[in-house]
CSV table of C-alpha atoms and ligand atoms in Angstrom, one decimal:
chain,number,residue,atom,x,y,z
A,1,UNK,CA,61.7,100.0,92.1
A,2,UNK,CA,65.3,101.0,91.5
A,3,UNK,CA,66.1,100.4,95.1
A,4,UNK,CA,64.8,96.9,94.9
A,5,UNK,CA,66.4,96.2,91.6
A,6,UNK,CA,69.9,97.4,92.4
A,7,UNK,CA,70.7,94.9,95.2
A,8,UNK,CA,69.1,92.0,93.4
A,9,UNK,CA,71.1,92.9,90.3
A,10,UNK,CA,74.3,93.1,92.3
A,11,UNK,CA,73.4,89.8,93.9
A,12,UNK,CA,73.0,88.1,90.6
A,13,UNK,CA,76.2,89.5,89.3
A,14,UNK,CA,78.1,88.4,92.4
A,15,UNK,CA,76.5,85.0,92.2
A,16,UNK,CA,77.5,84.5,88.6
A,17,UNK,CA,81.0,85.8,89.2
A,18,UNK,CA,81.4,83.3,92.1
A,19,UNK,CA,80.1,80.4,90.1
A,20,UNK,CA,82.3,81.2,87.3
A,21,UNK,CA,85.6,82.0,89.0
A,22,UNK,CA,85.5,80.1,92.3
A,23,UNK,CA,85.8,83.4,94.2
A,24,UNK,CA,85.2,83.0,97.8
A,25,UNK,CA,82.8,80.1,98.0
A,26,UNK,CA,82.6,80.2,101.7
A,27,UNK,CA,81.1,83.7,101.9
A,28,UNK,CA,78.9,82.8,99.1
A,29,UNK,CA,77.1,80.1,101.0
A,30,UNK,CA,76.4,82.5,103.9
A,31,UNK,CA,75.1,85.1,101.5
A,32,UNK,CA,72.9,82.7,99.6
A,33,UNK,CA,71.7,80.4,102.3
A,34,UNK,CA,68.1,80.5,101.0
A,35,UNK,CA,68.9,79.9,97.4
A,36,UNK,CA,70.7,76.7,97.8
A,37,UNK,CA,69.5,73.9,95.5
A,38,UNK,CA,71.6,71.4,97.3
A,39,UNK,CA,69.9,70.1,100.4
A,40,UNK,CA,70.8,67.7,103.2
A,41,UNK,CA,69.8,64.1,102.5
A,42,UNK,CA,67.0,63.0,104.8
A,43,UNK,CA,68.4,61.7,108.0
A,44,UNK,CA,71.9,62.8,107.2
A,45,UNK,CA,74.4,63.0,110.0
A,46,UNK,CA,77.4,65.3,110.4
A,47,UNK,CA,80.7,64.5,108.7
A,48,UNK,CA,83.0,62.7,111.1
A,49,UNK,CA,86.5,63.8,110.2
A,50,UNK,CA,89.5,61.7,110.9
A,51,UNK,CA,92.6,62.9,109.0
A,52,UNK,CA,90.6,64.5,106.2
A,53,UNK,CA,91.4,62.1,103.4
A,54,UNK,CA,89.7,62.9,100.1
A,55,UNK,CA,88.6,60.5,97.4
A,56,UNK,CA,87.2,61.3,94.0
A,57,UNK,CA,85.8,58.0,92.7
A,58,UNK,CA,84.9,58.0,89.0
A,59,UNK,CA,83.4,61.4,89.1
A,60,UNK,CA,81.5,62.6,86.1
A,61,UNK,CA,79.9,66.0,86.1
A,62,UNK,CA,78.5,68.7,83.7
A,63,UNK,CA,76.8,72.0,84.5
A,64,UNK,CA,74.3,70.8,82.0
A,65,UNK,CA,73.7,67.2,81.0
A,66,UNK,CA,74.8,67.6,77.4
A,67,UNK,CA,78.2,69.1,78.2
A,68,UNK,CA,80.3,67.1,80.5
A,69,UNK,CA,83.1,69.0,82.3
A,70,UNK,CA,84.6,66.1,84.2
A,71,UNK,CA,84.8,62.6,82.9
A,72,UNK,CA,85.6,59.7,85.2
A,73,UNK,CA,87.9,61.6,87.4
A,74,UNK,CA,89.5,59.5,90.1
A,75,UNK,CA,92.1,60.5,92.6
A,76,UNK,CA,92.8,60.4,96.3
A,77,UNK,CA,94.5,62.8,98.6
A,78,UNK,CA,95.7,60.9,101.7
A,79,UNK,CA,95.2,62.7,105.0
A,80,UNK,CA,97.6,65.6,105.4
A,81,UNK,CA,99.0,65.3,101.9
A,82,UNK,CA,99.0,67.9,99.0
A,83,UNK,CA,97.7,67.3,95.5
A,84,UNK,CA,98.0,70.0,92.9
A,85,UNK,CA,95.8,70.3,89.9
A,86,UNK,CA,97.2,72.0,86.7
A,87,UNK,CA,95.9,72.3,83.2
A,88,UNK,CA,94.7,74.7,80.6
A,89,UNK,CA,91.9,77.2,81.2
A,90,UNK,CA,88.5,75.5,81.2
A,91,UNK,CA,90.0,72.1,81.9
A,92,UNK,CA,87.7,71.7,85.0
A,93,UNK,CA,90.1,72.6,87.8
A,94,UNK,CA,87.8,74.9,89.7
A,95,UNK,CA,84.9,72.6,89.1
A,96,UNK,CA,86.7,70.0,91.2
A,97,UNK,CA,86.9,72.5,94.1
A,98,UNK,CA,83.3,73.4,93.7
A,99,UNK,CA,82.2,69.8,93.8
A,100,UNK,CA,84.2,69.1,96.9
A,101,UNK,CA,82.5,72.0,98.6
A,102,UNK,CA,79.2,70.5,97.3
A,103,UNK,CA,78.2,73.5,95.3
A,104,UNK,CA,76.8,71.0,92.9
A,105,UNK,CA,76.2,67.2,93.1
A,106,UNK,CA,78.1,64.8,90.8
A,107,UNK,CA,76.2,63.1,88.0
A,108,UNK,CA,77.9,59.7,88.6
A,109,UNK,CA,80.6,58.5,90.9
A,110,UNK,CA,81.2,59.8,94.4
A,111,UNK,CA,83.3,62.2,96.5
A,112,UNK,CA,84.3,60.8,99.8
A,113,UNK,CA,85.9,62.5,102.8
A,114,UNK,CA,87.3,60.1,105.4
A,115,UNK,CA,85.2,57.4,103.7
A,116,UNK,CA,81.9,59.3,103.8
A,117,UNK,CA,80.0,60.3,100.7
A,118,UNK,CA,79.7,64.1,100.9
A,119,UNK,CA,76.2,63.8,99.4
A,120,UNK,CA,75.0,62.1,102.5
A,121,UNK,CA,76.5,64.3,105.2
A,122,UNK,CA,75.2,67.6,106.6
A,123,UNK,CA,76.4,70.4,104.5
A,124,UNK,CA,77.2,72.6,107.5
A,125,UNK,CA,79.6,70.0,108.8
A,126,UNK,CA,81.2,69.6,105.4
A,127,UNK,CA,81.9,73.3,105.0
A,128,UNK,CA,83.2,73.4,108.5
A,129,UNK,CA,85.8,70.9,107.6
A,130,UNK,CA,87.0,72.8,104.5
A,131,UNK,CA,88.8,76.1,104.3
A,132,UNK,CA,89.2,78.0,101.0
A,133,UNK,CA,91.9,80.4,100.1
A,134,UNK,CA,90.4,81.9,96.9
A,135,UNK,CA,92.2,83.9,94.2
A,136,UNK,CA,90.2,86.9,95.0
A,137,UNK,CA,88.8,87.4,98.4
A,138,UNK,CA,85.7,89.4,99.0
A,139,UNK,CA,86.1,91.8,101.9
A,140,UNK,CA,83.1,93.0,103.9
A,141,UNK,CA,82.6,96.7,104.4
A,142,UNK,CA,83.6,96.4,108.0
A,143,UNK,CA,86.7,96.5,110.2
A,144,UNK,CA,89.8,94.4,109.3
A,145,UNK,CA,89.3,92.7,112.6
A,146,UNK,CA,85.8,91.6,111.6
A,147,UNK,CA,87.1,90.5,108.2
A,148,UNK,CA,89.4,88.0,109.8
A,149,UNK,CA,87.2,87.1,112.8
A,150,UNK,CA,84.4,86.2,110.3
A,151,UNK,CA,85.9,82.8,109.9
A,152,UNK,CA,85.1,82.0,113.5
A,153,UNK,CA,82.8,84.6,114.9
A,154,UNK,CA,83.4,85.2,118.6
A,155,UNK,CA,87.0,84.3,118.4
A,156,UNK,CA,89.2,86.0,121.0
A,157,UNK,CA,91.2,89.1,119.8
A,158,UNK,CA,94.4,87.1,120.6
A,159,UNK,CA,93.3,84.3,118.3
A,160,UNK,CA,92.7,86.9,115.6
A,161,UNK,CA,96.0,88.5,116.0
A,162,UNK,CA,97.8,85.2,116.1
A,163,UNK,CA,96.1,84.2,112.8
A,164,UNK,CA,97.1,87.6,111.3
A,165,UNK,CA,100.7,87.1,112.5
A,166,UNK,CA,101.0,83.7,110.9
A,167,UNK,CA,99.5,85.1,107.7
A,168,UNK,CA,102.1,87.8,107.8
A,169,UNK,CA,99.7,90.7,107.9
A,170,UNK,CA,99.7,91.6,111.6
A,171,UNK,CA,102.4,94.3,111.2
A,172,UNK,CA,100.7,95.7,108.2
A,173,UNK,CA,97.4,96.0,110.1
A,174,UNK,CA,99.1,97.8,113.0
A,175,UNK,CA,100.3,100.4,110.5
A,176,UNK,CA,96.7,101.1,109.3
A,177,UNK,CA,95.2,104.4,110.6
A,178,UNK,CA,92.9,102.7,113.2
A,179,UNK,CA,94.8,99.4,113.4
A,180,UNK,CA,92.4,96.5,113.6
A,181,UNK,CA,89.4,98.8,113.8
A,182,UNK,CA,90.2,100.2,110.3
A,183,UNK,CA,87.3,99.8,107.9
A,184,UNK,CA,88.2,98.0,104.7
A,185,UNK,CA,86.4,96.9,101.6
A,186,UNK,CA,84.8,98.9,98.9
A,187,UNK,CA,83.9,101.8,101.2
A,188,UNK,CA,87.0,101.6,103.3
A,189,UNK,CA,90.7,101.2,103.0
A,190,UNK,CA,91.4,99.3,99.8
A,191,UNK,CA,93.8,96.4,100.2
A,192,UNK,CA,96.2,95.1,97.5
A,193,UNK,CA,95.8,91.7,96.0
A,194,UNK,CA,98.6,90.3,98.2
A,195,UNK,CA,97.0,91.8,101.3
A,196,UNK,CA,93.6,90.4,100.5
A,197,UNK,CA,95.1,87.0,100.0
A,198,UNK,CA,96.7,87.3,103.4
A,199,UNK,CA,93.4,88.1,104.9
A,200,UNK,CA,92.1,84.9,103.4
A,201,UNK,CA,95.0,83.0,104.8
A,202,UNK,CA,94.4,84.5,108.3
A,203,UNK,CA,90.7,83.6,108.1
A,204,UNK,CA,91.6,80.0,107.2
A,205,UNK,CA,94.2,79.7,110.0
A,206,UNK,CA,91.5,80.9,112.4
A,207,UNK,CA,89.0,78.5,111.1
A,208,UNK,CA,91.6,75.7,111.3
A,209,UNK,CA,89.8,73.3,108.9
A,210,UNK,CA,91.1,69.8,108.3
A,211,UNK,CA,91.1,70.4,104.5
A,212,UNK,CA,92.4,73.4,102.6
A,213,UNK,CA,91.5,74.3,99.0
A,214,UNK,CA,93.8,76.8,97.5
A,215,UNK,CA,93.3,78.6,94.3
A,216,UNK,CA,96.6,80.2,93.4
A,217,UNK,CA,96.4,83.8,92.1
A,218,UNK,CA,96.9,84.0,88.4
A,219,UNK,CA,98.3,87.5,88.5
A,220,UNK,CA,101.9,87.5,89.4
A,221,UNK,CA,102.8,89.3,92.6
A,222,UNK,CA,106.3,90.8,93.0
A,223,UNK,CA,109.0,88.4,94.1
A,224,UNK,CA,109.2,89.7,97.7
A,225,UNK,CA,105.4,89.6,98.3
A,226,UNK,CA,105.3,86.2,96.6
A,227,UNK,CA,107.9,84.7,98.9
A,228,UNK,CA,106.2,86.0,102.0
A,229,UNK,CA,102.9,84.7,100.8
A,230,UNK,CA,104.4,81.3,100.0
A,231,UNK,CA,105.6,81.1,103.6
A,232,UNK,CA,102.1,82.0,104.9
A,233,UNK,CA,100.5,79.5,102.6
A,234,UNK,CA,102.9,76.8,103.7
A,235,UNK,CA,101.7,77.5,107.3
A,236,UNK,CA,98.1,77.2,106.4
A,237,UNK,CA,98.6,73.9,104.5
A,238,UNK,CA,100.8,72.3,107.1
A,239,UNK,CA,99.3,69.1,108.5
A,240,UNK,CA,96.2,69.6,106.5
A,241,UNK,CA,94.9,67.8,103.5
A,242,UNK,CA,95.4,70.2,100.6
A,243,UNK,CA,94.3,70.6,97.1
A,244,UNK,CA,95.9,73.4,95.1
A,245,UNK,CA,94.8,74.8,91.8
A,246,UNK,CA,98.2,75.9,90.6
A,247,UNK,CA,99.1,78.3,87.8
A,248,UNK,CA,102.8,78.7,88.5
A,249,UNK,CA,104.4,75.3,88.5
A,250,UNK,CA,107.3,76.5,90.7
A,251,UNK,CA,104.9,76.5,93.7
A,252,UNK,CA,104.0,72.8,93.4
A,253,UNK,CA,107.4,71.2,92.9
A,254,UNK,CA,107.0,69.5,96.3
A,255,UNK,CA,103.3,68.5,96.0
A,256,UNK,CA,102.8,64.8,96.8
A,257,UNK,CA,101.0,64.3,93.5
A,258,UNK,CA,100.3,66.5,90.5
A,259,UNK,CA,97.2,65.9,88.4
A,260,UNK,CA,97.2,67.3,84.8
A,261,UNK,CA,93.7,67.9,83.8
A,262,UNK,CA,92.7,68.5,80.2
A,263,UNK,CA,89.2,68.8,78.9
A,264,UNK,CA,87.9,67.1,82.0
A,265,UNK,CA,90.2,64.1,81.9
A,266,UNK,CA,93.2,63.4,84.0
A,267,UNK,CA,95.8,63.0,81.3
A,268,UNK,CA,99.0,62.7,83.5
A,269,UNK,CA,99.7,62.3,87.1
A,270,UNK,CA,102.8,62.0,89.3
A,271,UNK,CA,105.4,64.0,91.1
A,272,UNK,CA,107.1,66.9,89.5
A,273,UNK,CA,110.4,65.2,88.9
A,274,UNK,CA,108.7,62.3,87.2
A,275,UNK,CA,106.4,64.5,85.0
A,276,UNK,CA,109.1,66.8,83.8
A,277,UNK,CA,111.0,63.9,82.3
A,278,UNK,CA,108.2,62.6,80.1
A,279,UNK,CA,108.7,62.9,76.4
A,280,UNK,CA,105.9,64.9,74.9
A,281,UNK,CA,104.3,65.3,78.3
A,282,UNK,CA,101.7,68.0,78.8
A,283,UNK,CA,103.3,68.9,82.1
A,284,UNK,CA,106.8,68.8,80.7
A,285,UNK,CA,105.7,71.2,78.0
A,286,UNK,CA,104.1,73.6,80.5
A,287,UNK,CA,107.3,73.5,82.6
A,288,UNK,CA,109.5,74.3,79.6
A,289,UNK,CA,107.1,77.1,78.7
A,290,UNK,CA,107.3,78.6,82.2
A,291,UNK,CA,111.1,78.4,82.3
A,292,UNK,CA,111.2,80.3,79.0
A,293,UNK,CA,108.8,83.0,80.3
A,294,UNK,CA,110.9,83.2,83.4
A,295,UNK,CA,114.1,83.7,81.4
A,296,UNK,CA,112.6,86.5,79.3
A,297,UNK,CA,111.0,88.2,82.4
A,298,UNK,CA,114.0,87.9,84.6
A,299,UNK,CA,116.3,90.8,84.1
A,300,UNK,CA,119.0,90.5,86.7
A,301,UNK,CA,116.8,89.2,89.5
A,302,UNK,CA,118.5,86.5,91.6
A,303,UNK,CA,115.3,84.7,92.3
A,304,UNK,CA,115.9,81.1,91.1
A,305,UNK,CA,112.8,79.6,92.7
A,306,UNK,CA,111.6,77.9,89.5
A,307,UNK,CA,115.0,76.5,88.5
B,401,ATP,P1,90.5,78.4,84.7
B,401,ATP,O1,91.9,77.9,84.8
B,401,ATP,O2,90.3,79.3,83.5
B,401,ATP,O3,89.9,78.9,85.9
B,401,ATP,P2,89.3,75.8,85.0
B,401,ATP,O4,90.2,74.6,84.6
B,401,ATP,O5,89.2,76.1,86.5
B,401,ATP,O6,89.7,77.1,84.2
B,401,ATP,P3,86.4,75.4,85.2
B,401,ATP,O7,86.1,76.8,85.8
B,401,ATP,O8,86.3,74.3,86.1
B,401,ATP,O9,87.8,75.4,84.5
B,401,ATP,O10,85.4,75.2,84.0
B,401,ATP,C1,85.3,74.0,83.2
B,401,ATP,C2,84.3,74.2,82.1
B,401,ATP,O11,83.0,74.4,82.7
B,401,ATP,C3,84.5,75.4,81.2
B,401,ATP,O12,84.2,75.0,79.9
B,401,ATP,C4,83.5,76.4,81.8
B,401,ATP,O13,83.1,77.3,80.7
B,401,ATP,C5,82.4,75.6,82.3
B,401,ATP,N1,81.7,76.2,83.4
B,401,ATP,C6,82.3,76.7,84.5
B,401,ATP,N2,81.3,77.1,85.4
B,401,ATP,C7,80.1,77.0,84.8
B,401,ATP,C8,78.8,77.3,85.1
B,401,ATP,N3,78.5,77.8,86.3
B,401,ATP,N4,77.8,77.0,84.2
B,401,ATP,C9,78.1,76.4,83.0
B,401,ATP,N5,79.4,76.1,82.6
B,401,ATP,C10,80.4,76.4,83.5
């Protein structure tokens, strides 16, 4: 019985962790293929992507009917542009990502990609169009090669190396005991948070989706790692429609639009330079707060990224 119980228990734990924290949704779907409650609409056709524009139109959603998590949320991300979502914990940021991936269906309103309601297209094609760089990437107990190739099984070794190079992890992998054949994951070589995030970036580069969802890591990485990751992230987002859930505002200064979410409502929106100027603005407050924290953290470092 124990043998049966253990994996199921692990599965449940994993499932809840993912639902809660938006960890690695892409893997999740593969693992839970049979358990999906969300099914393709009868006669649905594949998503036809053009530039990958996203529209949330009056989206209202709650995990249970009596507690709404998003209320009348409307925004658009034009093809190839970047929208950042910020706001306090529990505001509904990750929920927006989950809905876009059609983890759940909206109660009212609609989510459109290139004009097509995601509820009415084949899920497989929807997920093919979206790449996710989660906060915390789940690695398989397999080689590092497989862990990157996973995004596009059957990809050529050169394509995998190329993705790893662009994600700034190729050199690191070459330094592993068995290079690309090194086993990673729980039972293999443990990778650092920054390395795991790079694996996720490499996967997404290999997948080459039209839309990228990025969940910025909450835990601060050291300045050097951070800078390299930012460069790799910029590569993965280039020419793709991008939604970033941001924790450090310094990373979204150049976003085309910033949405400030609070208790499921968009309370402010605009570009960074507009939002910081608002009297009593939620964003302006958050910005001031981060500058203060930066001042107190920064003992002699010359990194002026956030200034
Ligand atoms: P954080 O910055 O802490 O990640 P967030 O803004 O991403 O927060 P969400 O994860 O979207 O917030 O959660 C919004 C609300 O929905 C919270 O009140 C949360 O407790 C609730 N919630 C999230 N996932 C579930 C779930 N699977 N079932 C029920 N409630 C949930």
